[in-house]
Amino acid sequence: MSGSDELVALYDLGGTAVGEAARSRVRAENLWHAAGVVLVRSSDGNSVYVHLRTPTKDVYPSTWDCWAGGIVAAGETPEDCARRELAEELGVHGVELQPLFVHITDDGTIRCHNFAFEARWDGLFVHQPSEVVEGRWLTLDELRSWLEDPESRFVPDGRLGALEWFRREAAR
Protein backbone atom coordinates (compact mmCIF):
# COMPACT_ATOMS: atom_id res chain seq x y z
CA MET A 1 0.00 0.00 0.00
CA SER A 2 1.47 3.40 -0.95
CA GLY A 3 1.81 6.19 1.61
CA SER A 4 -1.24 8.06 0.30
CA ASP A 5 -3.34 4.85 0.40
CA GLU A 6 -2.39 3.73 3.90
CA LEU A 7 -5.30 3.57 6.32
CA VAL A 8 -5.11 6.07 9.15
CA ALA A 9 -7.30 6.50 12.21
CA LEU A 10 -10.03 9.12 12.04
CA TYR A 11 -10.75 11.10 15.20
CA ASP A 12 -13.63 13.30 16.26
CA LEU A 13 -13.32 16.85 17.52
CA GLY A 14 -13.02 15.57 21.10
CA GLY A 15 -9.99 13.39 20.35
CA THR A 16 -11.61 9.95 20.21
CA ALA A 17 -10.86 7.45 17.44
CA VAL A 18 -14.04 6.97 15.39
CA GLY A 19 -13.02 5.15 12.21
CA GLU A 20 -10.44 4.97 9.47
CA ALA A 21 -9.79 6.39 6.00
CA ALA A 22 -7.06 6.47 3.38
CA ARG A 23 -4.36 9.02 4.14
CA SER A 24 -5.05 10.70 0.78
CA ARG A 25 -8.68 11.24 1.76
CA VAL A 26 -7.70 12.64 5.17
CA ARG A 27 -5.47 15.18 3.41
CA ALA A 28 -7.91 16.01 0.59
CA GLU A 29 -10.94 16.43 2.86
CA ASN A 30 -9.10 17.90 5.87
CA LEU A 31 -10.48 15.21 8.18
CA TRP A 32 -9.74 15.06 11.88
CA HIS A 33 -6.95 12.60 12.64
CA ALA A 34 -4.21 12.16 15.25
CA ALA A 35 -0.45 12.06 15.47
CA GLY A 36 1.95 10.58 18.00
CA VAL A 37 4.88 12.97 18.51
CA VAL A 38 7.99 12.68 20.67
CA LEU A 39 10.31 15.36 22.02
CA VAL A 40 13.76 13.83 22.53
CA ARG A 41 15.80 15.35 25.36
CA SER A 42 19.28 14.52 26.54
CA SER A 43 19.37 12.47 29.74
CA ASP A 44 20.34 15.58 31.74
CA GLY A 45 17.34 17.42 30.27
CA ASN A 46 19.42 20.38 29.08
CA SER A 47 19.13 19.78 25.32
CA VAL A 48 16.50 18.86 22.74
CA TYR A 49 17.16 17.10 19.45
CA VAL A 50 15.90 18.90 16.33
CA HIS A 51 15.87 17.62 12.77
CA LEU A 52 15.44 19.06 9.29
CA ARG A 53 12.62 17.51 7.25
CA THR A 54 13.34 16.49 3.66
CA PRO A 55 12.12 18.66 0.76
CA THR A 56 9.90 15.76 -0.37
CA LYS A 57 7.68 15.66 2.75
CA ASP A 58 3.99 16.15 1.88
CA VAL A 59 3.47 18.56 4.77
CA TYR A 60 5.95 21.26 5.86
CA PRO A 61 8.90 20.21 3.67
CA SER A 62 12.39 21.60 4.37
CA THR A 63 11.51 22.83 7.84
CA TRP A 64 12.99 22.10 11.24
CA ASP A 65 11.11 20.17 13.90
CA CYS A 66 11.77 19.08 17.47
CA TRP A 67 9.10 16.36 17.40
CA ALA A 68 9.63 12.95 15.83
CA GLY A 69 6.25 11.65 14.88
CA GLY A 70 3.54 10.93 12.40
CA ILE A 71 -0.07 10.10 11.75
CA VAL A 72 -1.72 7.38 13.84
CA ALA A 73 -2.46 4.36 11.64
CA ALA A 74 -5.79 2.57 11.72
CA GLY A 75 -5.89 0.27 14.76
CA GLU A 76 -2.85 1.93 16.36
CA THR A 77 -2.72 3.90 19.61
CA PRO A 78 -1.04 7.32 19.70
CA GLU A 79 1.69 5.89 21.97
CA ASP A 80 2.35 2.98 19.60
CA CYS A 81 2.52 5.48 16.74
CA ALA A 82 4.95 7.71 18.65
CA ARG A 83 7.20 4.73 19.43
CA ARG A 84 7.09 3.52 15.80
CA GLU A 85 7.82 6.97 14.36
CA LEU A 86 10.67 7.61 16.80
CA ALA A 87 12.30 4.37 15.68
CA GLU A 88 11.66 5.00 11.97
CA GLU A 89 12.69 8.67 11.79
CA LEU A 90 15.54 8.83 14.29
CA GLY A 91 16.49 5.20 14.96
CA VAL A 92 15.69 5.48 18.68
CA HIS A 93 14.48 2.21 20.26
CA GLY A 94 13.72 0.96 23.75
CA VAL A 95 13.11 4.28 25.52
CA GLU A 96 10.40 5.11 28.00
CA LEU A 97 7.81 7.53 26.61
CA GLN A 98 6.47 10.02 29.13
CA PRO A 99 3.00 11.30 28.14
CA LEU A 100 2.90 15.11 28.08
CA PHE A 101 -0.32 16.59 26.66
CA VAL A 102 -2.46 16.75 23.54
CA HIS A 103 -2.30 19.87 21.40
CA ILE A 104 -4.67 20.53 18.55
CA THR A 105 -3.81 21.79 15.09
CA ASP A 106 -6.73 23.21 13.12
CA ASP A 107 -5.22 25.68 10.67
CA GLY A 108 -7.52 25.32 7.69
CA THR A 109 -5.40 22.64 6.02
CA ILE A 110 -4.68 20.22 8.88
CA ARG A 111 -7.02 19.12 11.67
CA CYS A 112 -5.04 16.95 14.06
CA HIS A 113 -4.84 15.92 17.70
CA ASN A 114 -1.10 15.75 18.48
CA PHE A 115 -0.51 13.32 21.34
CA ALA A 116 2.82 14.53 22.75
CA PHE A 117 5.39 12.41 24.57
CA GLU A 118 8.91 12.97 25.85
CA ALA A 119 11.85 10.57 25.77
CA ARG A 120 15.38 10.85 27.17
CA TRP A 121 18.22 9.64 24.92
CA ASP A 122 21.98 10.10 24.66
CA GLY A 123 22.64 7.43 22.05
CA LEU A 124 23.26 7.66 18.34
CA PHE A 125 20.61 8.80 15.89
CA VAL A 126 20.01 7.02 12.60
CA HIS A 127 18.01 9.29 10.32
CA GLN A 128 15.51 7.87 7.85
CA PRO A 129 16.80 9.37 4.56
CA SER A 130 13.32 9.81 3.09
CA GLU A 131 12.24 11.95 6.04
CA VAL A 132 15.25 13.56 7.75
CA VAL A 133 18.09 15.51 6.15
CA GLU A 134 20.10 16.25 9.29
CA GLY A 135 19.75 16.75 13.02
CA ARG A 136 21.44 18.41 15.97
CA TRP A 137 21.16 19.08 19.67
CA LEU A 138 20.00 22.51 20.83
CA THR A 139 20.09 23.79 24.38
CA LEU A 140 16.71 24.75 25.79
CA ASP A 141 17.60 28.44 25.38
CA GLU A 142 18.63 27.91 21.75
CA LEU A 143 15.42 26.04 21.01
CA ARG A 144 13.28 28.73 22.63
CA SER A 145 15.07 31.38 20.53
CA TRP A 146 14.36 29.42 17.33
CA LEU A 147 10.72 29.01 18.29
CA GLU A 148 10.24 32.66 19.15
CA ASP A 149 11.85 33.84 15.89
CA PRO A 150 9.05 34.13 13.29
CA GLU A 151 11.68 33.96 10.52
CA SER A 152 12.96 30.53 11.59
CA ARG A 153 11.92 27.69 9.30
CA PHE A 154 10.15 25.63 11.93
CA VAL A 155 7.16 23.32 11.45
CA PRO A 156 4.14 25.46 12.52
CA ASP A 157 2.36 22.83 14.64
CA GLY A 158 5.71 21.71 16.07
CA ARG A 159 6.45 25.30 17.04
CA LEU A 160 3.10 25.62 18.83
CA GLY A 161 3.54 22.28 20.58
CA ALA A 162 7.05 23.15 21.73
CA LEU A 163 5.97 26.57 23.01
CA GLU A 164 3.19 24.82 24.94
CA TRP A 165 5.82 22.41 26.29
CA PHE A 166 7.94 25.36 27.48
CA ARG A 167 4.88 26.98 29.08
CA ARG A 168 4.07 23.78 30.97
CA GLU A 169 7.72 23.16 31.92
CA ALA A 170 7.97 26.64 33.45
CA ALA A 171 4.87 25.91 35.53
CA ARG A 172 6.50 22.82 37.11
mmCIF file of C-alpha atoms in Angstrom:
data_model
loop_
_atom_site.group_PDB
_atom_site.id
_atom_site.type_symbol
_atom_site.label_atom_id
_atom_site.label_comp_id
_atom_site.label_asym_id
_atom_site.label_seq_id
_atom_site.Cartn_x
_atom_site.Cartn_y
_atom_site.Cartn_z
ATOM 1 C CA MET A 1 0.000 0.000 0.000
ATOM 2 C CA SER A 2 1.473 3.398 -0.945
ATOM 3 C CA GLY A 3 1.813 6.193 1.611
ATOM 4 C CA SER A 4 -1.240 8.057 0.300
ATOM 5 C CA ASP A 5 -3.340 4.853 0.402
ATOM 6 C CA GLU A 6 -2.388 3.733 3.899
ATOM 7 C CA LEU A 7 -5.304 3.572 6.322
ATOM 8 C CA VAL A 8 -5.112 6.072 9.148
ATOM 9 C CA ALA A 9 -7.297 6.499 12.209
ATOM 10 C CA LEU A 10 -10.028 9.120 12.043
ATOM 11 C CA TYR A 11 -10.747 11.096 15.202
ATOM 12 C CA ASP A 12 -13.631 13.299 16.263
ATOM 13 C CA LEU A 13 -13.316 16.854 17.517
ATOM 14 C CA GLY A 14 -13.017 15.572 21.097
ATOM 15 C CA GLY A 15 -9.988 13.392 20.349
ATOM 16 C CA THR A 16 -11.610 9.953 20.211
ATOM 17 C CA ALA A 17 -10.862 7.450 17.439
ATOM 18 C CA VAL A 18 -14.038 6.968 15.389
ATOM 19 C CA GLY A 19 -13.019 5.147 12.215
ATOM 20 C CA GLU A 20 -10.445 4.973 9.465
ATOM 21 C CA ALA A 21 -9.788 6.388 6.003
ATOM 22 C CA ALA A 22 -7.057 6.469 3.383
ATOM 23 C CA ARG A 23 -4.360 9.018 4.138
ATOM 24 C CA SER A 24 -5.046 10.702 0.777
ATOM 25 C CA ARG A 25 -8.684 11.236 1.764
ATOM 26 C CA VAL A 26 -7.698 12.645 5.175
ATOM 27 C CA ARG A 27 -5.467 15.179 3.407
ATOM 28 C CA ALA A 28 -7.906 16.012 0.591
ATOM 29 C CA GLU A 29 -10.940 16.434 2.857
ATOM 30 C CA ASN A 30 -9.096 17.898 5.867
ATOM 31 C CA LEU A 31 -10.484 15.214 8.177
ATOM 32 C CA TRP A 32 -9.744 15.055 11.883
ATOM 33 C CA HIS A 33 -6.952 12.604 12.637
ATOM 34 C CA ALA A 34 -4.212 12.163 15.246
ATOM 35 C CA ALA A 35 -0.449 12.059 15.472
ATOM 36 C CA GLY A 36 1.946 10.584 18.002
ATOM 37 C CA VAL A 37 4.877 12.968 18.507
ATOM 38 C CA VAL A 38 7.994 12.676 20.674
ATOM 39 C CA LEU A 39 10.310 15.365 22.015
ATOM 40 C CA VAL A 40 13.762 13.830 22.529
ATOM 41 C CA ARG A 41 15.800 15.346 25.365
ATOM 42 C CA SER A 42 19.282 14.524 26.543
ATOM 43 C CA SER A 43 19.367 12.474 29.742
ATOM 44 C CA ASP A 44 20.337 15.577 31.741
ATOM 45 C CA GLY A 45 17.338 17.419 30.269
ATOM 46 C CA ASN A 46 19.416 20.375 29.082
ATOM 47 C CA SER A 47 19.133 19.778 25.323
ATOM 48 C CA VAL A 48 16.504 18.864 22.739
ATOM 49 C CA TYR A 49 17.162 17.101 19.448
ATOM 50 C CA VAL A 50 15.901 18.903 16.334
ATOM 51 C CA HIS A 51 15.869 17.620 12.773
ATOM 52 C CA LEU A 52 15.439 19.064 9.287
ATOM 53 C CA ARG A 53 12.621 17.509 7.252
ATOM 54 C CA THR A 54 13.336 16.494 3.660
ATOM 55 C CA PRO A 55 12.120 18.655 0.765
ATOM 56 C CA THR A 56 9.904 15.756 -0.370
ATOM 57 C CA LYS A 57 7.681 15.659 2.747
ATOM 58 C CA ASP A 58 3.993 16.151 1.884
ATOM 59 C CA VAL A 59 3.473 18.565 4.773
ATOM 60 C CA TYR A 60 5.948 21.261 5.865
ATOM 61 C CA PRO A 61 8.900 20.211 3.667
ATOM 62 C CA SER A 62 12.392 21.595 4.371
ATOM 63 C CA THR A 63 11.510 22.832 7.838
ATOM 64 C CA TRP A 64 12.994 22.101 11.243
ATOM 65 C CA ASP A 65 11.110 20.169 13.899
ATOM 66 C CA CYS A 66 11.767 19.080 17.474
ATOM 67 C CA TRP A 67 9.101 16.357 17.397
ATOM 68 C CA ALA A 68 9.634 12.948 15.832
ATOM 69 C CA GLY A 69 6.250 11.653 14.881
ATOM 70 C CA GLY A 70 3.541 10.930 12.397
ATOM 71 C CA ILE A 71 -0.073 10.096 11.746
ATOM 72 C CA VAL A 72 -1.724 7.384 13.841
ATOM 73 C CA ALA A 73 -2.463 4.358 11.641
ATOM 74 C CA ALA A 74 -5.794 2.573 11.718
ATOM 75 C CA GLY A 75 -5.886 0.271 14.761
ATOM 76 C CA GLU A 76 -2.846 1.928 16.359
ATOM 77 C CA THR A 77 -2.716 3.896 19.613
ATOM 78 C CA PRO A 78 -1.039 7.321 19.700
ATOM 79 C CA GLU A 79 1.687 5.889 21.965
ATOM 80 C CA ASP A 80 2.346 2.980 19.600
ATOM 81 C CA CYS A 81 2.515 5.480 16.742
ATOM 82 C CA ALA A 82 4.954 7.708 18.647
ATOM 83 C CA ARG A 83 7.198 4.728 19.434
ATOM 84 C CA ARG A 84 7.091 3.520 15.800
ATOM 85 C CA GLU A 85 7.823 6.968 14.362
ATOM 86 C CA LEU A 86 10.669 7.608 16.804
ATOM 87 C CA ALA A 87 12.298 4.366 15.684
ATOM 88 C CA GLU A 88 11.662 5.004 11.968
ATOM 89 C CA GLU A 89 12.694 8.671 11.791
ATOM 90 C CA LEU A 90 15.541 8.831 14.292
ATOM 91 C CA GLY A 91 16.490 5.205 14.960
ATOM 92 C CA VAL A 92 15.695 5.479 18.681
ATOM 93 C CA HIS A 93 14.481 2.210 20.263
ATOM 94 C CA GLY A 94 13.719 0.965 23.747
ATOM 95 C CA VAL A 95 13.113 4.278 25.516
ATOM 96 C CA GLU A 96 10.399 5.114 28.003
ATOM 97 C CA LEU A 97 7.811 7.526 26.613
ATOM 98 C CA GLN A 98 6.468 10.020 29.131
ATOM 99 C CA PRO A 99 2.995 11.303 28.143
ATOM 100 C CA LEU A 100 2.902 15.108 28.081
ATOM 101 C CA PHE A 101 -0.319 16.589 26.663
ATOM 102 C CA VAL A 102 -2.459 16.755 23.537
ATOM 103 C CA HIS A 103 -2.304 19.869 21.401
ATOM 104 C CA ILE A 104 -4.668 20.531 18.551
ATOM 105 C CA THR A 105 -3.811 21.786 15.093
ATOM 106 C CA ASP A 106 -6.729 23.213 13.122
ATOM 107 C CA ASP A 107 -5.217 25.678 10.667
ATOM 108 C CA GLY A 108 -7.521 25.316 7.691
ATOM 109 C CA THR A 109 -5.403 22.639 6.017
ATOM 110 C CA ILE A 110 -4.679 20.225 8.877
ATOM 111 C CA ARG A 111 -7.021 19.116 11.670
ATOM 112 C CA CYS A 112 -5.040 16.950 14.062
ATOM 113 C CA HIS A 113 -4.836 15.917 17.702
ATOM 114 C CA ASN A 114 -1.100 15.749 18.483
ATOM 115 C CA PHE A 115 -0.512 13.316 21.344
ATOM 116 C CA ALA A 116 2.820 14.531 22.745
ATOM 117 C CA PHE A 117 5.388 12.414 24.569
ATOM 118 C CA GLU A 118 8.911 12.966 25.854
ATOM 119 C CA ALA A 119 11.855 10.574 25.774
ATOM 120 C CA ARG A 120 15.383 10.851 27.167
ATOM 121 C CA TRP A 121 18.216 9.638 24.920
ATOM 122 C CA ASP A 122 21.983 10.096 24.658
ATOM 123 C CA GLY A 123 22.640 7.432 22.052
ATOM 124 C CA LEU A 124 23.258 7.658 18.339
ATOM 125 C CA PHE A 125 20.608 8.802 15.887
ATOM 126 C CA VAL A 126 20.008 7.016 12.601
ATOM 127 C CA HIS A 127 18.012 9.286 10.317
ATOM 128 C CA GLN A 128 15.510 7.867 7.854
ATOM 129 C CA PRO A 129 16.803 9.373 4.561
ATOM 130 C CA SER A 130 13.319 9.810 3.085
ATOM 131 C CA GLU A 131 12.236 11.952 6.040
ATOM 132 C CA VAL A 132 15.251 13.555 7.748
ATOM 133 C CA VAL A 133 18.092 15.507 6.147
ATOM 134 C CA GLU A 134 20.096 16.249 9.293
ATOM 135 C CA GLY A 135 19.749 16.753 13.021
ATOM 136 C CA ARG A 136 21.442 18.411 15.968
ATOM 137 C CA TRP A 137 21.156 19.081 19.668
ATOM 138 C CA LEU A 138 20.003 22.511 20.828
ATOM 139 C CA THR A 139 20.092 23.792 24.375
ATOM 140 C CA LEU A 140 16.715 24.750 25.791
ATOM 141 C CA ASP A 141 17.603 28.443 25.381
ATOM 142 C CA GLU A 142 18.627 27.907 21.753
ATOM 143 C CA LEU A 143 15.416 26.040 21.009
ATOM 144 C CA ARG A 144 13.283 28.730 22.626
ATOM 145 C CA SER A 145 15.071 31.376 20.530
ATOM 146 C CA TRP A 146 14.362 29.418 17.328
ATOM 147 C CA LEU A 147 10.716 29.006 18.295
ATOM 148 C CA GLU A 148 10.236 32.661 19.147
ATOM 149 C CA ASP A 149 11.853 33.835 15.888
ATOM 150 C CA PRO A 150 9.054 34.131 13.286
ATOM 151 C CA GLU A 151 11.684 33.958 10.521
ATOM 152 C CA SER A 152 12.965 30.529 11.585
ATOM 153 C CA ARG A 153 11.921 27.685 9.296
ATOM 154 C CA PHE A 154 10.148 25.634 11.926
ATOM 155 C CA VAL A 155 7.162 23.323 11.452
ATOM 156 C CA PRO A 156 4.141 25.456 12.521
ATOM 157 C CA ASP A 157 2.358 22.831 14.636
ATOM 158 C CA GLY A 158 5.705 21.706 16.066
ATOM 159 C CA ARG A 159 6.451 25.296 17.045
ATOM 160 C CA LEU A 160 3.104 25.624 18.829
ATOM 161 C CA GLY A 161 3.543 22.280 20.579
ATOM 162 C CA ALA A 162 7.054 23.151 21.732
ATOM 163 C CA LEU A 163 5.970 26.575 23.006
ATOM 164 C CA GLU A 164 3.193 24.818 24.937
ATOM 165 C CA TRP A 165 5.817 22.408 26.293
ATOM 166 C CA PHE A 166 7.944 25.363 27.481
ATOM 167 C CA ARG A 167 4.877 26.977 29.084
ATOM 168 C CA ARG A 168 4.072 23.778 30.965
ATOM 169 C CA GLU A 169 7.723 23.163 31.924
ATOM 170 C CA ALA A 170 7.970 26.638 33.447
ATOM 171 C CA ALA A 171 4.868 25.910 35.528
ATOM 172 C CA ARG A 172 6.498 22.818 37.112
#
